[in-house]
Coordinates of C-alpha atoms and ligand atoms in Angstrom, one line a residue:
X106 CA -39.7 -30.1 -28.6
X107 CA -36.9 -28.0 -27.5
X108 CA -33.2 -28.8 -27.7
X109 CA -31.7 -28.3 -24.2
X110 CA -28.1 -28.1 -23.2
X111 CA -26.8 -28.9 -19.7
X112 CA -23.3 -29.1 -18.2
X113 CA -22.6 -32.3 -16.3
X114 CA -20.1 -32.8 -13.5
X115 CA -18.4 -35.9 -15.0
X116 CA -15.8 -36.4 -12.2
X117 CA -15.6 -34.8 -8.8
X118 CA -13.0 -32.0 -8.5
X119 CA -9.7 -32.9 -7.2
X120 CA -7.9 -29.6 -6.5
X121 CA -8.6 -26.8 -8.9
X122 CA -11.4 -27.6 -11.4
X123 CA -10.4 -28.6 -15.0
X124 CA -12.2 -28.6 -18.3
X125 CA -12.2 -32.4 -18.0
X126 CA -14.4 -32.4 -15.0
X127 CA -17.3 -31.1 -17.2
X128 CA -19.2 -32.4 -20.2
X129 CA -21.8 -30.7 -22.3
X130 CA -24.9 -32.8 -22.8
X131 CA -27.6 -32.1 -25.4
X132 CA -31.2 -33.5 -25.1
X133 CA -34.7 -33.1 -26.4
X134 CA -37.1 -31.9 -23.9
X135 CA -40.9 -32.8 -24.1
X136 CA -43.7 -30.3 -24.1
X137 CA -44.6 -29.2 -20.5
X138 CA -47.5 -31.2 -18.9
X139 CA -50.2 -29.6 -16.8
X140 CA -48.8 -27.7 -13.9
X141 CA -45.4 -27.4 -15.7
X142 CA -43.6 -24.7 -17.4
X143 CA -40.7 -24.5 -19.9
X144 CA -37.8 -22.1 -18.9
X145 CA -35.1 -20.6 -21.2
X146 CA -32.1 -19.3 -19.2
X147 CA -31.0 -15.8 -20.0
X148 CA -28.3 -15.3 -17.4
X149 CA -26.5 -17.9 -15.2
X150 CA -24.5 -17.5 -12.0
X151 CA -21.2 -18.9 -11.3
X152 CA -20.5 -18.8 -7.7
X153 CA -17.6 -19.9 -5.3
X154 CA -20.1 -22.2 -3.3
X155 CA -20.4 -24.5 -6.3
X156 CA -16.9 -25.8 -5.6
X157 CA -17.3 -27.0 -2.0
X158 CA -21.0 -27.9 -2.5
X159 CA -20.3 -30.1 -5.5
X160 CA -18.7 -32.6 -3.1
X161 CA -21.5 -32.7 -0.6
X162 CA -24.6 -32.0 -2.8
X163 CA -23.7 -33.7 -6.1
X164 CA -23.0 -37.1 -7.5
X165 CA -20.8 -37.6 -10.6
X166 CA -23.1 -37.5 -13.7
X167 CA -25.4 -34.7 -12.1
X168 CA -26.0 -31.5 -13.8
X169 CA -24.0 -28.7 -12.1
X170 CA -25.9 -26.9 -9.3
X171 CA -26.6 -23.2 -9.8
X172 CA -29.0 -20.4 -10.1
X173 CA -30.3 -18.6 -13.2
X174 CA -32.6 -15.9 -14.5
X175 CA -34.9 -17.4 -17.0
X176 CA -37.9 -16.6 -19.1
X177 CA -41.1 -18.7 -19.1
X178 CA -41.4 -19.5 -22.8
X179 CA -44.3 -22.1 -22.4
X180 CA -46.6 -22.5 -19.5
X181 CA -49.3 -24.9 -18.3
X182 CA -49.1 -23.3 -14.8
X183 CA -51.3 -20.3 -14.1
X184 CA -48.9 -19.1 -11.4
X185 CA -46.1 -18.5 -14.0
X186 CA -47.6 -17.4 -17.3
X187 CA -45.5 -17.3 -20.5
X188 CA -43.3 -14.2 -20.8
X189 CA -42.6 -13.7 -17.0
X190 CA -39.1 -13.9 -15.6
X191 CA -38.1 -15.9 -12.7
X192 CA -35.0 -16.8 -10.6
X193 CA -34.6 -20.6 -10.5
X194 CA -32.3 -23.1 -9.1
X195 CA -32.1 -25.1 -12.3
X196 CA -28.4 -25.7 -12.4
X197 CA -26.3 -25.1 -15.6
X198 CA -29.1 -25.8 -18.0
X199 CA -30.1 -23.8 -21.0
X200 CA -33.8 -25.0 -20.9
X201 CA -35.7 -26.6 -18.0
X202 CA -39.0 -28.2 -17.5
X203 CA -40.2 -27.1 -14.0
X204 CA -43.4 -27.7 -11.9
X205 CA -42.8 -24.2 -10.5
X206 CA -41.6 -25.2 -7.1
X207 CA -38.8 -23.1 -6.0
X208 CA -39.2 -20.6 -8.8
X209 CA -39.0 -17.0 -7.5
X210 CA -40.7 -14.4 -9.7
X211 CA -38.6 -11.3 -10.4
X212 CA -40.1 -8.4 -8.3
X213 CA -43.1 -7.0 -10.2
X214 CA -41.8 -3.4 -10.2
X215 CA -38.2 -4.3 -11.4
X216 CA -37.1 -1.1 -13.2
X217 CA -36.9 -1.3 -17.0
X218 CA -33.4 0.3 -17.0
X219 CA -31.9 -2.3 -14.6
X220 CA -30.6 -5.6 -16.3
X221 CA -32.3 -8.7 -15.0
X222 CA -28.8 -10.1 -14.4
X223 CA -28.6 -8.1 -11.3
X224 CA -31.1 -10.6 -9.7
X225 CA -28.1 -12.9 -9.5
X226 CA -25.8 -10.3 -7.9
X227 CA -26.4 -7.0 -6.1
X228 CA -30.2 -7.5 -6.1
X229 CA -29.9 -11.2 -5.4
X230 CA -28.1 -13.7 -3.3
X231 CA -24.7 -11.9 -3.0
X232 CA -26.3 -8.6 -2.1
X233 CA -28.5 -10.3 0.5
X234 CA -25.3 -11.9 1.9
X235 CA -23.6 -8.6 2.3
X236 CA -26.7 -7.0 3.9
X237 CA -27.3 -9.8 6.4
X238 CA -23.6 -10.2 7.2
X239 CA -23.5 -6.5 8.1
X240 CA -26.8 -6.1 9.9
X241 CA -27.7 -9.4 11.3
X242 CA -24.2 -10.8 12.2
X243 CA -22.0 -7.8 12.7
X244 CA -24.4 -5.3 13.8
X245 CA -22.2 -2.7 12.3
X246 CA -22.5 0.8 13.8
X247 CA -21.7 4.3 12.3
X248 CA -18.2 5.3 13.1
X249 CA -16.8 1.8 13.3
X250 CA -13.9 0.4 11.1
X251 CA -14.6 -2.6 8.8
X252 CA -12.3 -4.8 7.0
X253 CA -13.5 -7.0 4.1
X254 CA -11.5 -9.3 1.9
X255 CA -12.3 -10.5 -1.6
X256 CA -13.5 -6.9 -1.6
X257 CA -13.9 -6.4 -5.3
X258 CA -16.1 -9.4 -5.8
X259 CA -19.9 -9.8 -5.8
X260 CA -20.3 -9.9 -2.0
X261 CA -17.3 -7.9 -1.0
X262 CA -18.0 -4.9 -3.2
X263 CA -21.6 -4.7 -1.7
X264 CA -20.2 -5.0 1.8
X265 CA -17.9 -2.1 1.5
X266 CA -20.6 0.1 0.0
X267 CA -23.3 -0.7 2.6
X268 CA -20.7 0.0 5.3
X269 CA -20.1 3.4 3.7
X270 CA -24.0 4.1 3.6
X271 CA -23.9 3.2 7.4
X272 CA -21.2 5.9 8.1
X273 CA -18.2 3.5 8.7
X274 CA -14.6 3.5 7.7
X275 CA -14.0 0.7 5.2
X276 CA -10.7 -1.2 4.3
X277 CA -10.7 -3.7 1.5
X278 CA -8.2 -6.2 0.2
X279 CA -8.3 -7.6 -3.4
X280 CA -5.9 -9.3 -5.8
X281 CA -5.0 -6.7 -8.5
X282 CA -4.1 -3.1 -8.7
X283 CA -7.1 -2.6 -11.0
X284 CA -9.4 -4.0 -8.4
X285 CA -7.9 -1.7 -5.8
X286 CA -8.6 1.3 -8.0
X287 CA -12.2 0.0 -8.4
X288 CA -12.5 -0.2 -4.6
X289 CA -11.4 3.5 -4.4
X290 CA -14.1 4.4 -7.0
X291 CA -16.6 2.7 -4.8
X292 CA -15.7 4.9 -1.9
X293 CA -13.6 2.5 0.1
X294 CA -11.3 4.6 2.4
X295 CA -8.4 2.3 2.1
X296 CA -7.6 -0.6 -0.2
X297 CA -4.6 -2.9 -0.9
X298 CA -3.5 -5.6 -3.3
X299 CA -2.9 -8.6 -1.0
X300 CA -0.8 -10.3 -3.6
X301 CA 1.8 -7.5 -3.9
X302 CA 2.1 -5.9 -0.5
X303 CA 5.2 -6.8 1.4
X304 CA 3.4 -7.7 4.6
X305 CA -0.3 -8.1 5.3
X306 CA 0.1 -7.1 8.9
X307 CA 1.8 -3.8 7.8
X308 CA -0.8 -3.1 5.2
X309 CA -3.6 -3.7 7.6
X310 CA -2.0 -1.5 10.3
X311 CA -1.2 1.3 7.9
X312 CA -4.9 1.3 6.5
X313 CA -6.4 1.4 10.1
X314 CA -3.9 2.1 12.8
X315 CA -6.8 2.4 15.2
X316 CA -7.7 -1.4 14.6
X317 CA -10.8 -3.0 13.2
X318 CA -14.2 -3.2 15.0
X319 CA -15.6 -5.6 12.3
X320 CA -14.1 -8.1 9.8
X321 CA -16.3 -9.5 7.1
X322 CA -14.3 -12.7 6.2
X323 CA -14.7 -14.2 2.7
X324 CA -11.3 -15.7 2.2
X325 CA -10.0 -17.8 5.2
X326 CA -6.5 -19.3 5.3
X327 CA -3.4 -17.5 6.7
X328 CA -5.0 -14.0 6.0
X329 CA -7.5 -14.6 8.7
X330 CA -5.0 -15.0 11.5
X331 CA -3.2 -11.8 10.5
X332 CA -6.5 -9.9 10.3
X333 CA -7.6 -11.2 13.7
X334 CA -4.3 -9.8 15.3
X335 CA -5.5 -6.4 14.0
X336 CA -8.8 -6.4 15.5
X337 CA -9.8 -4.0 18.3
X338 CA -10.8 -5.5 21.7
X339 CA -14.4 -6.9 21.5
X340 CA -14.2 -7.0 17.7
X341 CA -16.9 -8.9 15.7
X342 CA -16.1 -11.2 12.8
X343 CA -18.7 -12.5 10.3
X344 CA -17.5 -15.7 8.6
X345 CA -19.1 -15.6 5.2
X346 CA -16.7 -17.7 3.1
X347 CA -13.3 -19.2 2.8
X348 CA -12.4 -19.2 -0.9
X349 CA -8.7 -19.6 -0.3
X350 CA -9.3 -23.1 1.0
X351 CA -12.0 -24.4 -1.5
X352 CA -9.6 -26.0 -3.9
X353 CA -7.4 -27.8 -1.1
X354 CA -7.0 -31.4 -1.4
X355 CA -6.4 -31.7 2.3
X356 CA -8.3 -29.7 4.9
X357 CA -6.1 -26.9 6.5
X358 CA -5.0 -27.7 10.0
X359 CA -3.0 -24.5 10.7
X360 CA -3.0 -23.1 14.2
X361 CA -6.2 -21.3 15.1
X362 CA -5.3 -18.1 16.9
X363 CA -7.0 -18.9 20.2
X364 CA -4.9 -16.6 22.2
X365 CA -5.9 -13.5 19.9
X366 CA -9.5 -14.5 20.3
X367 CA -9.2 -14.7 24.1
X368 CA -7.1 -11.6 24.7
X369 CA -9.1 -9.4 22.4
X370 CA -12.4 -11.0 23.5
X371 CA -13.5 -11.4 19.9
X372 CA -16.9 -12.8 18.7
X373 CA -16.9 -14.9 15.5
X374 CA -20.0 -16.1 13.7
X375 CA -20.4 -18.2 10.6
X376 CA -23.5 -17.6 8.6
X377 CA -25.5 -18.5 5.4
X378 CA -27.7 -15.9 3.9
X379 CA -30.6 -18.5 3.6
X380 CA -31.1 -18.1 7.5
X381 CA -33.0 -14.9 6.8
X382 CA -35.0 -16.1 3.8
X383 CA -38.3 -14.7 5.1
X384 CA -36.7 -11.3 4.9
X385 CA -35.6 -11.6 1.4
X386 CA -38.4 -9.7 -0.6
X387 CA -38.1 -6.6 1.9
X388 CA -34.3 -6.8 1.7
X389 CA -34.3 -7.0 -2.1
X390 CA -36.5 -3.8 -2.2
X391 CA -34.0 -2.1 0.2
X392 CA -31.0 -3.0 -2.1
X393 CA -32.9 -1.8 -5.2
X394 CA -33.7 1.4 -3.5
X395 CA -30.0 2.0 -2.7
X396 CA -29.2 1.2 -6.2
X397 CA -31.7 3.6 -7.7
X398 CA -30.7 6.4 -5.3
X399 CA -27.0 5.9 -6.6
X400 CA -25.9 4.8 -3.2
X401 CA -24.8 1.4 -4.5
X402 CA -22.9 1.0 -7.7
X403 CA -23.0 -2.3 -9.7
X404 CA -20.2 -4.0 -11.6
X405 CA -20.5 -7.3 -13.5
X406 CA -18.1 -9.6 -15.2
X407 CA -20.1 -10.9 -18.1
X408 CA -19.0 -14.0 -20.0
X409 CA -21.0 -14.6 -23.2
X410 CA -22.2 -18.1 -24.2
X411 CA -23.5 -21.0 -22.4
X412 CA -20.7 -23.1 -23.7
X413 CA -18.3 -21.0 -21.7
X414 CA -19.9 -22.0 -18.2
X415 CA -16.9 -23.9 -17.1
X416 CA -14.4 -21.2 -18.2
X417 CA -16.4 -18.5 -16.4
X418 CA -16.6 -20.6 -13.2
X419 CA -12.9 -21.4 -13.2
X420 CA -12.0 -17.8 -14.1
X421 CA -14.0 -16.5 -11.1
X422 CA -12.2 -18.9 -8.7
X423 CA -8.9 -17.5 -10.2
X424 CA -10.1 -13.9 -9.6
X425 CA -10.7 -12.9 -13.2
X426 CA -14.0 -11.1 -12.1
X427 CA -14.4 -7.6 -10.8
X428 CA -18.0 -7.5 -9.3
X429 CA -20.5 -10.5 -10.0
X430 CA -19.4 -13.2 -12.4
X431 CA -22.4 -13.9 -14.7
X432 CA -22.7 -15.9 -17.9
X433 CA -25.1 -14.4 -20.5
X434 CA -26.6 -17.0 -22.8
Ligands
LIG68 N1 -22.3 -17.5 3.6 C1 -23.0 -17.2 2.6 O1 -24.3 -17.3 2.6 C2 -22.3 -16.8 1.3 C3 -23.1 -16.4 0.2 C4 -22.3 -16.0 -1.0 C5 -21.0 -16.1 -1.0 N2 -20.3 -16.5 0.1 C6 -18.9 -16.5 0.1 O2 -18.3 -15.2 0.0 C7 -17.2 -15.3 -0.7 C8 -17.3 -14.3 -1.9 O3 -18.2 -14.8 -2.8 P1 -18.6 -14.0 -4.1 O4 -19.7 -14.7 -4.7 O5 -18.6 -12.6 -3.8 O6 -17.3 -14.3 -5.0 P2 -16.4 -13.2 -5.8 O7 -15.7 -12.4 -4.7 O8 -17.2 -12.4 -6.7 O9 -15.3 -14.1 -6.6 C9 -14.3 -14.8 -5.8 C10 -13.1 -13.9 -5.6 O10 -12.4 -14.6 -4.7 C11 -11.0 -14.1 -4.7 N3 -10.1 -15.2 -4.5 C12 -10.1 -16.3 -5.1 N4 -8.9 -17.1 -4.6 C13 -8.5 -16.4 -3.5 C14 -7.4 -16.7 -2.5 N5 -6.8 -17.7 -2.6 N6 -7.3 -15.6 -1.6 C15 -7.9 -14.5 -1.6 N7 -8.9 -14.2 -2.5 C16 -9.2 -15.2 -3.5 C17 -10.9 -13.7 -6.2 O11 -10.6 -12.2 -6.1 P3 -9.1 -11.6 -5.9 O12 -8.6 -11.2 -7.3 O13 -9.3 -10.6 -5.0 O14 -8.2 -12.7 -5.4 C18 -12.2 -13.9 -6.8 O15 -12.6 -12.8 -7.6 C19 -16.8 -16.6 -1.0 O16 -16.0 -17.2 0.0 C20 -18.2 -17.3 -1.0 O17 -18.1 -18.7 -0.7 C21 -20.9 -17.0 1.3

């Protein structure tokens, strides 16, 4: 018997999440049966998608959705012997009984000097999102200029670095001066604090007077319209996320810049990284290769303690994180 903790969504979010939306539940788990394993979470991910997905994928009373890196601590499943590490979609749980379905073993040659938490970040879903957005959606080419917003976050910081690997000029926007300094450390050519510049239009024009070939869109809302007005003709836009709208109580109905889209003949495509799931193993190996070669730098914002999951989630939505927001148990 093991004592397991889980965070429950007690009430659907209305606007920005509050402590009162969550409740910590403790329960005894039985021994795993034949074919099952007992998982112990080591690192849990808090991600922006949890906010919009909670409405469509969860009922009140469900355990919060989410991904974790876990260790198999008891096994009656030959595929996952005790001691191996996996990435699992077990939600916000400290311990989980699983029949093995959906568990992804950590790649066998994972380097000893790389924390397993990166399997939730740069060598995981956010890193894959950055890679596919750039290669599959934008088709970014050397010499082009790329704009990315939420640039100091899990996805954005990898987007900028991959674009530099590909020989592009990279401009990023982020919500603090410390984040802007971090982007410069990563090799971004230009970066600005979208909360303090006098005008987004001016900041974007100053950073790239030539205009933008590609825009990796993470934020949505009014910033997008301004960014679109700074695109070059035939510019491409990868719509990855819309974090500025996730806590809205009413859907935004602001004017869509149709005339900009038409006159500049822009191409815009929304995407989810899961579309290229078959490529994940090879793509993760490429990301790990770049990391080990020093071409990608990693930053994490680690919150300690399973009891702090809601605080870590709310903090990430408010921009407390630089790099990937992770909870270490
Ligand atoms: N399509 C896909 O498959 C996929 C996969 C993963 C993620 N995503 C999307 O990619 C985006 C980034 O995700 P992530 O995991 O990398 O998160 P993240 O950037 O690590 O964390 C979220 C960041 O969003 C910024 N933010 C919050 N409210 C904002 C606002 N009103 N305006 C501008 N920025 C705001 C904050 O940074 P600042 O301090 O800079 O404001 C915060 O740190 C999200 O929109 C997410 O939904 C999509």
